[in-house]
CSV table of C-alpha atoms and ligand atoms in Angstrom, one decimal:
chain,number,residue,atom,x,y,z
D,1,MET,CA,68.0,29.2,41.9
D,2,GLU,CA,68.0,29.4,37.8
D,3,GLY,CA,65.8,27.1,36.0
D,4,GLN,CA,64.1,25.9,39.3
D,5,ALA,CA,60.4,26.9,39.4
D,6,ARG,CA,59.2,27.7,42.9
D,7,PRO,CA,56.4,25.7,44.3
D,8,VAL,CA,53.1,27.7,44.2
D,9,VAL,CA,50.9,27.3,46.8
D,10,ASP,CA,47.1,26.9,45.5
D,11,ALA,CA,44.9,29.1,47.4
D,12,ARG,CA,42.1,26.6,47.2
D,13,THR,CA,43.8,23.3,47.9
D,14,GLY,CA,46.3,24.8,50.1
D,15,ARG,CA,49.2,23.0,48.8
D,16,ALA,CA,52.0,23.4,46.2
D,17,GLY,CA,51.7,21.6,43.0
D,18,PRO,CA,49.1,21.4,40.3
D,19,PRO,CA,45.6,20.4,41.3
D,20,THR,CA,44.7,16.8,40.7
D,21,ALA,CA,41.8,15.7,38.3
D,22,GLU,CA,39.6,15.3,41.2
D,23,GLU,CA,40.3,18.9,42.3
D,24,LEU,CA,39.8,20.3,38.9
D,25,GLY,CA,36.4,18.6,38.9
D,26,HIS,CA,37.3,16.3,36.2
D,27,GLY,CA,37.9,19.1,33.7
D,28,MET,CA,34.6,21.2,33.7
D,29,ARG,CA,34.9,24.7,33.3
D,30,PHE,CA,34.1,25.7,36.8
D,31,ARG,CA,35.6,23.8,39.4
D,32,LEU,CA,33.7,22.0,42.1
D,33,THR,CA,34.5,23.1,45.6
D,34,PRO,CA,35.9,20.4,47.9
D,35,GLU,CA,32.6,20.2,49.8
D,36,GLN,CA,30.5,19.7,46.3
D,37,ARG,CA,33.2,16.8,45.5
D,38,LEU,CA,32.6,15.4,49.2
D,39,LEU,CA,28.8,15.7,48.7
D,40,LYS,CA,28.9,13.8,45.4
D,41,LYS,CA,31.2,11.0,46.6
D,42,THR,CA,29.1,10.6,49.8
D,43,THR,CA,25.9,10.6,48.1
D,44,ARG,CA,27.1,7.9,45.6
D,45,GLU,CA,28.4,5.7,48.4
D,46,PHE,CA,25.3,6.1,50.5
D,47,LEU,CA,23.1,5.2,47.3
D,48,GLU,CA,25.2,2.1,46.5
D,49,SER,CA,25.2,0.8,50.2
D,50,GLU,CA,21.9,1.7,51.3
D,51,VAL,CA,19.6,2.3,48.5
D,52,ARG,CA,20.3,0.5,45.3
D,53,HIS,CA,19.4,-2.8,46.6
D,54,LEU,CA,15.8,-1.3,47.5
D,55,VAL,CA,15.2,-0.6,44.0
D,56,LYS,CA,12.7,-2.8,42.2
D,57,GLU,CA,10.0,-2.7,40.0
D,58,ASP,CA,6.4,-4.2,40.3
D,59,LYS,CA,5.4,-4.3,36.8
D,60,HIS,CA,1.8,-5.7,37.6
D,61,GLY,CA,-0.6,-3.0,39.5
D,62,HIS,CA,0.6,0.3,39.4
D,63,GLY,CA,4.2,0.0,40.6
D,64,VAL,CA,5.3,0.2,44.1
D,65,PHE,CA,6.4,3.6,45.7
D,66,PRO,CA,9.8,2.9,47.2
D,67,GLU,CA,9.0,4.1,50.6
D,68,ALA,CA,12.2,2.5,52.4
D,69,ALA,CA,14.5,3.8,49.7
D,70,VAL,CA,12.8,7.5,50.2
D,71,LYS,CA,12.9,7.4,53.9
D,72,LYS,CA,16.6,6.6,53.8
D,73,MET,CA,17.3,9.5,51.3
D,74,GLN,CA,15.2,11.9,53.4
D,75,GLU,CA,17.2,11.1,56.7
D,76,GLN,CA,20.3,11.5,54.6
D,77,GLY,CA,19.2,15.0,54.0
D,78,ILE,CA,19.0,14.4,50.0
D,79,PHE,CA,15.4,15.9,49.9
D,80,GLY,CA,16.8,19.4,51.1
D,81,MET,CA,19.6,20.1,49.0
D,82,PRO,CA,19.2,23.7,47.5
D,83,ILE,CA,17.6,25.1,50.7
D,84,PRO,CA,19.5,27.3,52.8
D,85,ARG,CA,20.7,25.5,55.9
D,86,LYS,CA,18.5,28.4,58.2
D,87,TYR,CA,15.4,26.7,56.7
D,88,GLY,CA,16.3,23.0,57.3
D,89,GLY,CA,18.2,22.4,54.0
D,90,ALA,CA,21.7,21.3,53.1
D,91,GLY,CA,22.5,24.8,51.7
D,92,MET,CA,24.2,23.3,48.7
D,93,GLY,CA,22.2,25.1,46.2
D,94,GLU,CA,21.3,24.1,42.5
D,95,VAL,CA,24.8,22.8,42.0
D,96,GLY,CA,24.6,20.5,44.9
D,97,TYR,CA,21.2,19.5,44.1
D,98,CYS,CA,22.2,18.5,40.6
D,99,LEU,CA,25.2,16.5,41.7
D,100,VAL,CA,22.9,14.7,43.9
D,101,ALA,CA,20.2,14.2,41.2
D,102,GLU,CA,22.8,12.8,39.0
D,103,GLU,CA,23.8,10.2,41.2
D,104,VAL,CA,20.1,9.3,42.0
D,105,GLY,CA,19.5,9.3,38.4
D,106,ALA,CA,22.5,6.7,38.0
D,107,VAL,CA,20.6,4.5,40.5
D,108,ASP,CA,16.9,4.7,39.4
D,109,SER,CA,14.5,7.1,37.3
D,110,SER,CA,11.8,6.6,39.5
D,111,LEU,CA,13.8,7.8,42.6
D,112,ALA,CA,15.1,10.7,40.5
D,113,THR,CA,11.4,11.6,39.6
D,114,ILE,CA,10.2,11.4,43.2
D,115,LEU,CA,13.1,13.7,44.1
D,116,GLY,CA,12.7,16.2,41.4
D,117,ALA,CA,8.8,16.7,42.0
D,118,HIS,CA,9.7,17.2,45.5
D,119,THR,CA,12.5,19.3,45.4
D,120,GLY,CA,12.9,21.2,41.9
D,121,ILE,CA,9.1,21.9,41.5
D,122,GLY,CA,7.6,21.4,44.6
D,123,MET,CA,9.7,22.8,47.4
D,124,ALA,CA,12.2,25.3,45.6
D,125,PRO,CA,9.3,27.6,44.5
D,126,ILE,CA,8.0,28.0,47.9
D,127,TRP,CA,11.3,28.8,49.2
D,128,LEU,CA,11.8,31.3,46.1
D,129,PHE,CA,8.4,33.2,46.3
D,130,GLY,CA,7.3,32.3,49.9
D,131,ASN,CA,7.3,34.6,52.8
D,132,GLU,CA,9.1,33.8,56.2
D,133,ASP,CA,5.9,31.9,57.4
D,134,HIS,CA,5.9,29.9,54.4
D,135,ARG,CA,9.8,29.2,54.7
D,136,GLU,CA,9.3,28.2,58.5
D,137,ARG,CA,6.0,26.5,58.1
D,138,ILE,CA,6.2,24.5,54.9
D,139,VAL,CA,9.6,24.6,53.5
D,140,ARG,CA,11.2,23.6,56.8
D,141,PRO,CA,9.6,20.2,56.9
D,142,LEU,CA,10.2,19.6,53.4
D,143,ALA,CA,13.9,20.1,53.7
D,144,GLU,CA,14.4,18.4,56.6
D,145,GLY,CA,12.7,15.5,55.1
D,146,THR,CA,9.7,14.8,57.4
D,147,ALA,CA,7.2,15.8,54.6
D,148,LEU,CA,6.9,15.3,50.8
D,149,GLY,CA,6.0,18.1,48.0
D,150,ALA,CA,4.4,17.9,44.7
D,151,PHE,CA,3.8,20.3,41.8
D,152,ALA,CA,0.3,20.4,40.0
D,153,LEU,CA,0.1,22.3,36.8
D,154,THR,CA,-1.1,19.9,34.2
D,155,GLU,CA,-4.8,19.5,33.6
D,156,PRO,CA,-7.0,17.2,31.2
D,157,THR,CA,-7.1,20.2,28.8
D,158,ALA,CA,-4.0,21.8,29.3
D,159,GLY,CA,-0.4,20.2,28.9
D,160,SER,CA,1.9,21.9,26.7
D,161,ASP,CA,-0.4,24.7,26.5
D,162,ALA,CA,-0.1,25.2,30.6
D,163,ALA,CA,-1.6,28.8,30.1
D,164,ARG,CA,-4.9,27.2,29.4
D,165,ILE,CA,-5.6,25.8,32.8
D,166,LYS,CA,-9.1,25.8,34.1
D,167,THR,CA,-8.7,24.8,37.8
D,168,ARG,CA,-10.7,28.0,39.5
D,169,ALA,CA,-9.8,29.8,42.7
D,170,ASP,CA,-12.5,32.3,44.1
D,171,ARG,CA,-11.8,34.4,47.1
D,172,ASP,CA,-14.1,33.8,49.9
D,173,GLY,CA,-13.3,36.0,52.9
D,174,ASP,CA,-9.9,34.8,54.3
D,175,GLU,CA,-9.8,31.5,52.2
D,176,TRP,CA,-9.9,30.9,48.6
D,177,VAL,CA,-12.1,28.1,47.3
D,178,LEU,CA,-10.4,25.8,44.6
D,179,ASN,CA,-12.5,23.8,42.1
D,180,GLY,CA,-11.0,21.7,39.3
D,181,ARG,CA,-8.9,18.7,38.4
D,182,LYS,CA,-5.1,18.1,37.9
D,183,ILE,CA,-3.7,15.2,36.2
D,184,TRP,CA,-0.2,13.6,36.0
D,185,CYS,CA,1.0,14.9,39.4
D,186,SER,CA,4.0,13.1,40.5
D,187,ASN,CA,4.1,12.6,44.2
D,188,GLY,CA,0.5,13.7,44.0
D,189,ASP,CA,-1.0,11.0,46.2
D,190,ARG,CA,2.0,11.1,48.8
D,191,ALA,CA,2.6,14.6,49.2
D,192,ASP,CA,1.8,16.5,52.3
D,193,TYR,CA,2.1,19.8,50.5
D,194,ILE,CA,1.2,20.4,46.8
D,195,LEU,CA,1.8,23.5,44.9
D,196,VAL,CA,-1.2,24.0,42.9
D,197,MET,CA,-1.7,26.5,40.1
D,198,ALA,CA,-5.2,27.8,39.7
D,199,VAL,CA,-7.1,30.8,37.7
D,200,SER,CA,-7.9,33.6,40.2
D,201,ASP,CA,-8.9,36.0,37.5
D,202,PRO,CA,-10.2,34.6,34.1
D,203,THR,CA,-10.2,38.1,32.4
D,204,LEU,CA,-6.4,38.5,32.9
D,205,GLY,CA,-5.1,35.3,31.1
D,206,ALA,CA,-2.2,33.5,32.7
D,207,HIS,CA,0.3,36.2,33.3
D,208,GLY,CA,-1.8,38.0,35.9
D,209,GLY,CA,-4.8,35.7,36.3
D,210,VAL,CA,-2.9,32.4,37.8
D,211,THR,CA,-2.0,32.1,41.5
D,212,ALA,CA,0.0,29.7,43.0
D,213,PHE,CA,-1.5,27.8,46.5
D,214,VAL,CA,-0.2,25.5,48.6
D,215,VAL,CA,-2.8,22.9,49.1
D,216,GLU,CA,-2.0,20.4,52.3
D,217,LYS,CA,-3.3,16.7,52.1
D,218,ASP,CA,-5.9,17.0,54.8
D,219,PHE,CA,-7.6,20.2,53.3
D,220,PRO,CA,-11.2,19.6,53.0
D,221,GLY,CA,-12.3,19.4,49.4
D,222,PHE,CA,-9.2,17.8,48.3
D,223,GLN,CA,-8.9,14.3,47.1
D,224,VAL,CA,-6.7,12.2,45.4
D,225,GLY,CA,-8.1,10.4,42.3
D,226,SER,CA,-6.9,7.7,39.8
D,227,ILE,CA,-3.3,6.9,39.9
D,228,GLU,CA,-1.6,6.3,36.2
D,229,ASP,CA,-0.7,2.9,35.1
D,230,LYS,CA,2.5,4.2,33.2
D,231,MET,CA,4.8,2.1,30.9
D,232,GLY,CA,8.0,3.4,32.7
D,233,ILE,CA,9.1,5.1,36.0
D,234,ARG,CA,6.7,2.9,37.5
D,235,SER,CA,7.8,3.3,41.1
D,236,SER,CA,7.1,6.9,41.1
D,237,SER,CA,3.3,7.5,41.5
D,238,THR,CA,1.5,9.9,39.3
D,239,ALA,CA,-2.0,11.2,40.3
D,240,GLU,CA,-5.1,12.9,39.5
D,241,LEU,CA,-5.9,15.4,42.3
D,242,VAL,CA,-9.7,16.5,42.5
D,243,PHE,CA,-10.4,19.9,44.2
D,244,GLN,CA,-14.3,20.2,45.1
D,245,ASP,CA,-14.8,23.5,46.9
D,246,CYS,CA,-11.3,23.0,48.5
D,247,ARG,CA,-10.9,25.6,51.0
D,248,VAL,CA,-7.5,27.1,51.3
D,249,PRO,CA,-6.5,30.0,53.8
D,250,LYS,CA,-5.1,33.1,52.2
D,251,GLU,CA,-1.9,32.4,54.1
D,252,ASN,CA,-1.2,29.5,51.7
D,253,VAL,CA,-0.8,31.7,48.7
D,254,ILE,CA,2.6,31.6,47.3
D,255,GLY,CA,3.9,34.9,45.8
D,256,LYS,CA,1.6,37.5,44.9
D,257,VAL,CA,-1.9,36.9,43.6
D,258,GLY,CA,-2.0,36.7,39.9
D,259,GLU,CA,1.9,35.9,39.8
D,260,GLY,CA,1.3,32.2,39.6
D,261,PHE,CA,2.4,31.4,36.0
D,262,ILE,CA,5.9,33.1,36.9
D,263,VAL,CA,6.1,30.8,39.9
D,264,ALA,CA,5.4,27.8,37.8
D,265,LEU,CA,7.8,28.6,34.9
D,266,THR,CA,10.7,29.3,37.3
D,267,ALA,CA,10.0,26.2,39.0
D,268,LEU,CA,10.0,24.3,35.8
D,269,ASP,CA,13.6,26.3,34.8
D,270,GLY,CA,15.4,24.8,37.7
D,271,GLY,CA,13.4,21.5,37.6
D,272,ARG,CA,14.7,20.8,33.9
D,273,ALA,CA,18.4,21.3,35.1
D,274,SER,CA,18.1,18.7,37.8
D,275,LEU,CA,16.2,16.3,35.3
D,276,ALA,CA,19.0,16.7,32.9
D,277,ALA,CA,21.4,15.8,35.8
D,278,GLY,CA,19.7,12.8,36.6
D,279,ALA,CA,19.5,11.8,32.8
D,280,LEU,CA,23.3,12.6,32.9
D,281,GLY,CA,23.6,10.0,35.6
D,282,ALA,CA,21.9,7.5,33.6
D,283,CYS,CA,24.3,7.8,30.7
D,284,LYS,CA,27.3,7.4,33.1
D,285,GLU,CA,25.7,4.4,34.5
D,286,LEU,CA,25.0,3.1,31.1
D,287,LEU,CA,28.5,3.7,29.9
D,288,GLY,CA,30.0,2.0,32.8
D,289,ARG,CA,27.9,-1.1,32.2
D,290,MET,CA,28.5,-1.2,28.4
D,291,ILE,CA,32.4,-1.1,29.0
D,292,ASP,CA,32.2,-3.9,31.6
D,293,PHE,CA,29.9,-5.9,29.2
D,294,SER,CA,32.1,-5.5,26.1
D,295,ARG,CA,35.1,-6.4,27.9
D,296,LYS,CA,33.7,-9.5,29.5
D,297,ARG,CA,31.5,-10.8,26.5
D,298,ARG,CA,33.6,-13.0,24.0
D,299,ARG,CA,32.2,-13.9,20.4
D,300,ALA,CA,34.7,-15.6,18.0
D,301,GLY,CA,37.3,-16.0,20.9
D,302,ARG,CA,37.8,-12.3,21.5
D,303,PRO,CA,36.0,-9.7,23.7
D,304,ILE,CA,33.3,-7.7,21.8
D,305,ALA,CA,35.1,-4.5,22.8
D,306,ASP,CA,37.7,-5.7,20.1
D,307,ASN,CA,35.4,-4.5,17.2
D,308,GLN,CA,35.5,-1.0,16.1
D,309,ALA,CA,31.4,-0.7,15.9
D,310,VAL,CA,31.6,-1.3,19.6
D,311,GLN,CA,34.3,1.1,20.1
D,312,TRP,CA,32.3,3.9,18.4
D,313,LYS,CA,29.3,3.3,20.6
D,314,LEU,CA,31.4,3.8,23.9
D,315,ALA,CA,33.4,6.7,22.3
D,316,GLU,CA,29.9,8.4,21.2
D,317,LEU,CA,28.4,8.1,24.5
D,318,ALA,CA,31.6,9.3,26.4
D,319,ILE,CA,31.5,12.4,24.1
D,320,LYS,CA,27.9,13.0,24.9
D,321,ILE,CA,28.5,12.8,28.5
D,322,PHE,CA,31.5,15.0,28.6
D,323,GLN,CA,29.2,17.8,26.4
D,324,ASN,CA,26.3,17.2,29.1
D,325,GLN,CA,28.4,17.4,32.1
D,326,HIS,CA,29.8,21.0,30.9
D,327,ILE,CA,26.4,22.4,30.1
D,328,VAL,CA,24.5,20.7,33.1
D,329,TYR,CA,26.6,22.3,35.6
D,330,ASP,CA,27.2,25.4,33.7
D,331,THR,CA,23.6,26.0,33.8
D,332,ALA,CA,23.1,24.9,37.4
D,333,GLN,CA,25.5,27.5,38.5
D,334,LEU,CA,23.4,30.0,36.4
D,335,VAL,CA,20.2,28.7,38.0
D,336,ASP,CA,21.8,29.3,41.3
D,337,ARG,CA,22.8,32.8,40.8
D,338,TYR,CA,19.3,33.5,39.3
D,339,TYR,CA,17.5,31.6,42.3
D,340,HIS,CA,19.2,33.6,45.1
D,341,LEU,CA,18.4,36.9,43.4
D,342,ILE,CA,14.7,35.7,43.4
D,343,ALA,CA,14.9,34.5,47.0
D,344,GLU,CA,16.6,37.6,48.4
D,345,GLY,CA,13.9,39.7,46.7
D,346,HIS,CA,16.2,41.3,44.4
D,347,PRO,CA,14.8,42.4,41.1
D,348,VAL,CA,15.5,40.0,38.1
D,349,PRO,CA,16.4,41.3,35.0
D,350,ARG,CA,14.3,40.1,32.1
D,351,ALA,CA,17.1,39.2,29.9
D,352,LEU,CA,18.6,36.9,32.9
D,353,ARG,CA,15.3,35.2,32.9
D,354,ASP,CA,15.1,34.5,29.3
D,355,GLU,CA,18.9,33.1,29.3
D,356,VAL,CA,18.0,30.8,32.3
D,357,SER,CA,14.8,29.5,30.4
D,358,ARG,CA,16.8,28.9,27.5
D,359,LYS,CA,19.7,27.1,28.9
D,360,CYS,CA,17.6,25.2,31.0
D,361,ALA,CA,15.4,24.0,28.0
D,362,MET,CA,18.8,23.3,26.1
D,363,VAL,CA,20.1,21.1,29.0
D,364,LYS,CA,16.8,19.0,29.2
D,365,VAL,CA,16.9,18.4,25.6
D,366,SER,CA,20.5,17.4,25.3
D,367,ALA,CA,20.7,15.2,28.3
D,368,SER,CA,17.4,13.5,28.0
D,369,GLU,CA,18.1,12.8,24.4
D,370,ALA,CA,21.5,11.4,25.1
D,371,ALA,CA,19.9,9.2,28.0
D,372,GLY,CA,17.3,8.0,25.2
D,373,TRP,CA,20.0,7.3,22.7
D,374,ALA,CA,22.4,5.6,25.3
D,375,ILE,CA,19.7,3.0,26.3
D,376,GLU,CA,19.0,2.1,22.6
D,377,GLN,CA,22.9,1.5,22.2
D,378,ALA,CA,23.0,-0.6,25.5
D,379,LEU,CA,20.1,-2.6,24.5
D,380,GLU,CA,21.8,-3.2,21.0
D,381,LEU,CA,25.2,-4.1,22.9
D,382,PHE,CA,23.8,-6.5,25.3
D,383,GLY,CA,22.0,-8.5,22.4
D,384,ALA,CA,19.5,-11.0,24.2
D,385,ALA,CA,20.8,-10.5,27.6
D,386,GLY,CA,19.6,-6.7,27.3
D,387,VAL,CA,16.0,-7.6,27.1
D,388,ARG,CA,16.3,-9.9,30.3
D,389,ASP,CA,14.7,-8.3,33.4
D,390,ALA,CA,17.5,-9.0,35.3
D,391,TRP,CA,19.7,-6.4,33.7
D,392,ASP,CA,17.3,-3.7,34.1
D,393,LEU,CA,18.0,-2.3,30.8
D,394,GLU,CA,14.5,-3.0,29.6
D,395,ARG,CA,13.4,-0.9,32.4
D,396,GLY,CA,15.7,1.8,31.5
D,397,PHE,CA,14.2,1.6,28.0
D,398,ARG,CA,10.7,2.3,29.4
D,399,ASP,CA,12.1,4.9,31.8
D,400,GLU,CA,14.2,7.1,29.7
D,401,ILE,CA,11.7,7.9,27.0
D,402,ILE,CA,9.5,9.5,29.7
D,403,ILE,CA,12.2,12.3,30.5
D,404,GLU,CA,12.0,13.6,27.1
D,405,ILE,CA,8.3,14.4,28.0
D,406,PHE,CA,7.7,15.5,31.4
D,407,GLU,CA,8.6,19.0,32.7
D,408,GLY,CA,7.6,20.2,29.1
D,409,THR,CA,8.0,17.8,26.2
D,410,ASN,CA,11.4,18.3,24.2
D,411,GLU,CA,9.1,19.9,21.2
D,412,ILE,CA,8.1,22.5,23.6
D,413,GLN,CA,11.6,22.9,24.9
D,414,ARG,CA,12.9,23.5,21.5
D,415,LEU,CA,9.9,26.3,20.8
D,416,ILE,CA,11.4,27.9,24.2
D,417,ILE,CA,14.9,28.0,22.6
D,418,SER,CA,14.1,29.4,19.2
D,419,ARG,CA,11.8,31.9,20.3
D,420,ASP,CA,14.5,33.5,22.4
D,421,LEU,CA,16.8,33.2,19.5
D,422,ILE,CA,14.4,35.0,17.4
D,423,LYS,CA,13.5,37.5,19.8
D,424,GLY,CA,17.1,38.5,19.9
D,425,GLY,CA,18.6,36.9,23.1
D,426,ASN,CA,22.0,37.4,23.7
D,427,PHE,CA,22.9,33.7,23.1
D,428,TRP,CA,27.0,33.9,23.5
F,1,FAD,C1,5.5,10.4,34.2
F,1,FAD,C2,5.0,11.9,34.1
F,1,FAD,C3,4.8,12.7,35.4
F,1,FAD,C4,4.5,14.1,35.2
F,1,FAD,N1,4.6,14.8,36.5
F,1,FAD,C5,4.0,16.1,36.4
F,1,FAD,C6,3.8,17.0,37.6
F,1,FAD,O1,4.4,16.3,38.5
F,1,FAD,N2,3.2,18.0,37.5
F,1,FAD,C7,2.6,18.3,36.3
F,1,FAD,O2,2.2,19.4,36.4
F,1,FAD,N3,2.8,17.6,35.3
F,1,FAD,C8,3.3,16.5,35.2
F,1,FAD,N4,3.3,15.8,34.0
F,1,FAD,C9,2.7,16.4,33.0
F,1,FAD,C10,3.8,16.8,31.7
F,1,FAD,O3,4.4,17.9,32.2
F,1,FAD,C11,2.8,16.9,30.5
F,1,FAD,O4,2.7,15.5,30.4
F,1,FAD,C12,3.7,17.5,29.4
F,1,FAD,O5,4.0,18.8,29.6
F,1,FAD,C13,3.0,17.3,28.2
F,1,FAD,O6,1.7,17.6,28.1
F,1,FAD,P1,0.6,16.6,27.4
F,1,FAD,O7,1.1,15.3,27.9
F,1,FAD,O8,-0.4,17.3,27.7
F,1,FAD,O9,0.8,16.7,25.9
F,1,FAD,P2,0.3,17.6,24.8
F,1,FAD,O10,0.3,18.9,25.1
F,1,FAD,O11,-0.9,17.0,24.6
F,1,FAD,O12,1.2,17.5,23.5
F,1,FAD,C14,1.0,16.2,22.6
F,1,FAD,C15,2.1,16.4,21.7
F,1,FAD,O13,2.0,17.7,21.0
F,1,FAD,C16,3.4,18.2,20.7
F,1,FAD,N5,2.9,19.7,20.9
F,1,FAD,C17,2.0,20.3,21.8
F,1,FAD,N6,2.0,21.7,21.4
F,1,FAD,C18,3.2,21.8,20.4
F,1,FAD,C19,3.5,23.0,19.7
F,1,FAD,N7,3.0,24.3,19.9
F,1,FAD,N8,4.3,22.8,19.0
F,1,FAD,C20,5.0,21.6,18.8
F,1,FAD,N9,4.5,20.3,19.2
F,1,FAD,C21,3.5,20.7,20.1
F,1,FAD,C22,4.0,17.7,22.2
F,1,FAD,O14,5.3,17.9,22.1
F,1,FAD,C23,3.6,16.2,22.2
F,1,FAD,O15,4.5,15.6,21.5
F,1,FAD,C24,3.8,14.5,34.1
F,1,FAD,C25,3.7,13.7,32.9
F,1,FAD,C26,4.2,12.5,33.1
F,1,FAD,C27,4.4,11.6,31.8
């Protein structure tokens, strides 16, 4: 009939008519699949009903590891998101993992740190570079949530300059013998399996001379040292690890001998994307609270939301969220493709590796600084109420600053970005 458009059936939604905002993934350049949308929604509902009330902080002592919350999240399958189902994971890839990290970051940064240390830098590289035995023996319990993982690279004399690690690994028959000390290891005192980088050949430098090992918590010669007393994310425990003639079977080498630095850098790339997702979640949580407070708080007979200075804060944060939402999920998709190439043993072009590193660095800087900015704005908006314990904002203030430091400081991320640009990386 003239003038009347035929209803078009959308192949994805299976029905006629334009897709809803929900189906469009809230306007993201790529669309979340129905499964991803469902994952985000069910995770949020689960965290609100089962986990948020368990989150609290002990300001005295070293903070309290949130065992009950972690156990519930493990049982829910949250600790196995990116791992394929055939190895006990949820098979939701990096995008699924980031969606979950975003929701966890909205609830508590300590929980997001525990999840990130386990999933992004502890477990994922073992799946990516490990063989079938590693995937069955180590990745499966980690992904199924019956074991906890960690990642140990940083040492007293090697932080930003991680290539200078000194922990030694010497071959002795069918075993490697580890000697040295790691610091700042998130989950280090709780983990069943720790991915440890050590120097296997000091003559070769980081690329060629470092190997990745999985140390299991009951290996002789392995000991947990002191626990850090931190200003923020206090419920995530951060441990010193001591290796004194720690014997590791050769079967626990991940990837090839001498390729440990690539294992570590690859883990940190994906880790930075999920860390950015957690920071994005924190921004969204703060925006919700700021809108709510500015509507309810009345001064001179009017809600403070009537003031332009307040409106601008809300608008500015909404802009930052909009930007970060796009780049975080765009990057998560890229990491997904990259990780699958590695996991399936395909050659990875150098240009792709560089692009992933640069983009993961960019989203880490962007989202962590947005979260740092957001918490300052929230504190300012709430006035005296903001510094009260009850609102958790003062805790957020102590937590968010740390995201700018770990998994490589934001200064180092800026170096990664600019070095790639100067080298001629294909930016656009
Ligand atoms: C809460 C928390 C949890 C952590 N969890 C883990 C973990 O699970 N596993 C792990 O291995 N590590 C972990 N870390 C360590 C973290 O990755 C390092 O702290 C981080 O990489 C920085 O190293 P550093 O602290 O030694 O700082 P340094 O390297 O000493 O840097 C000090 C300052 O100098 C700046 N700087 C250094 N070099 C340069 C340069 N070339 N150009 C410009 N500026 C520079 C840095 O940006 C920083 O501002 C954790 C850290 C924290 C705080």
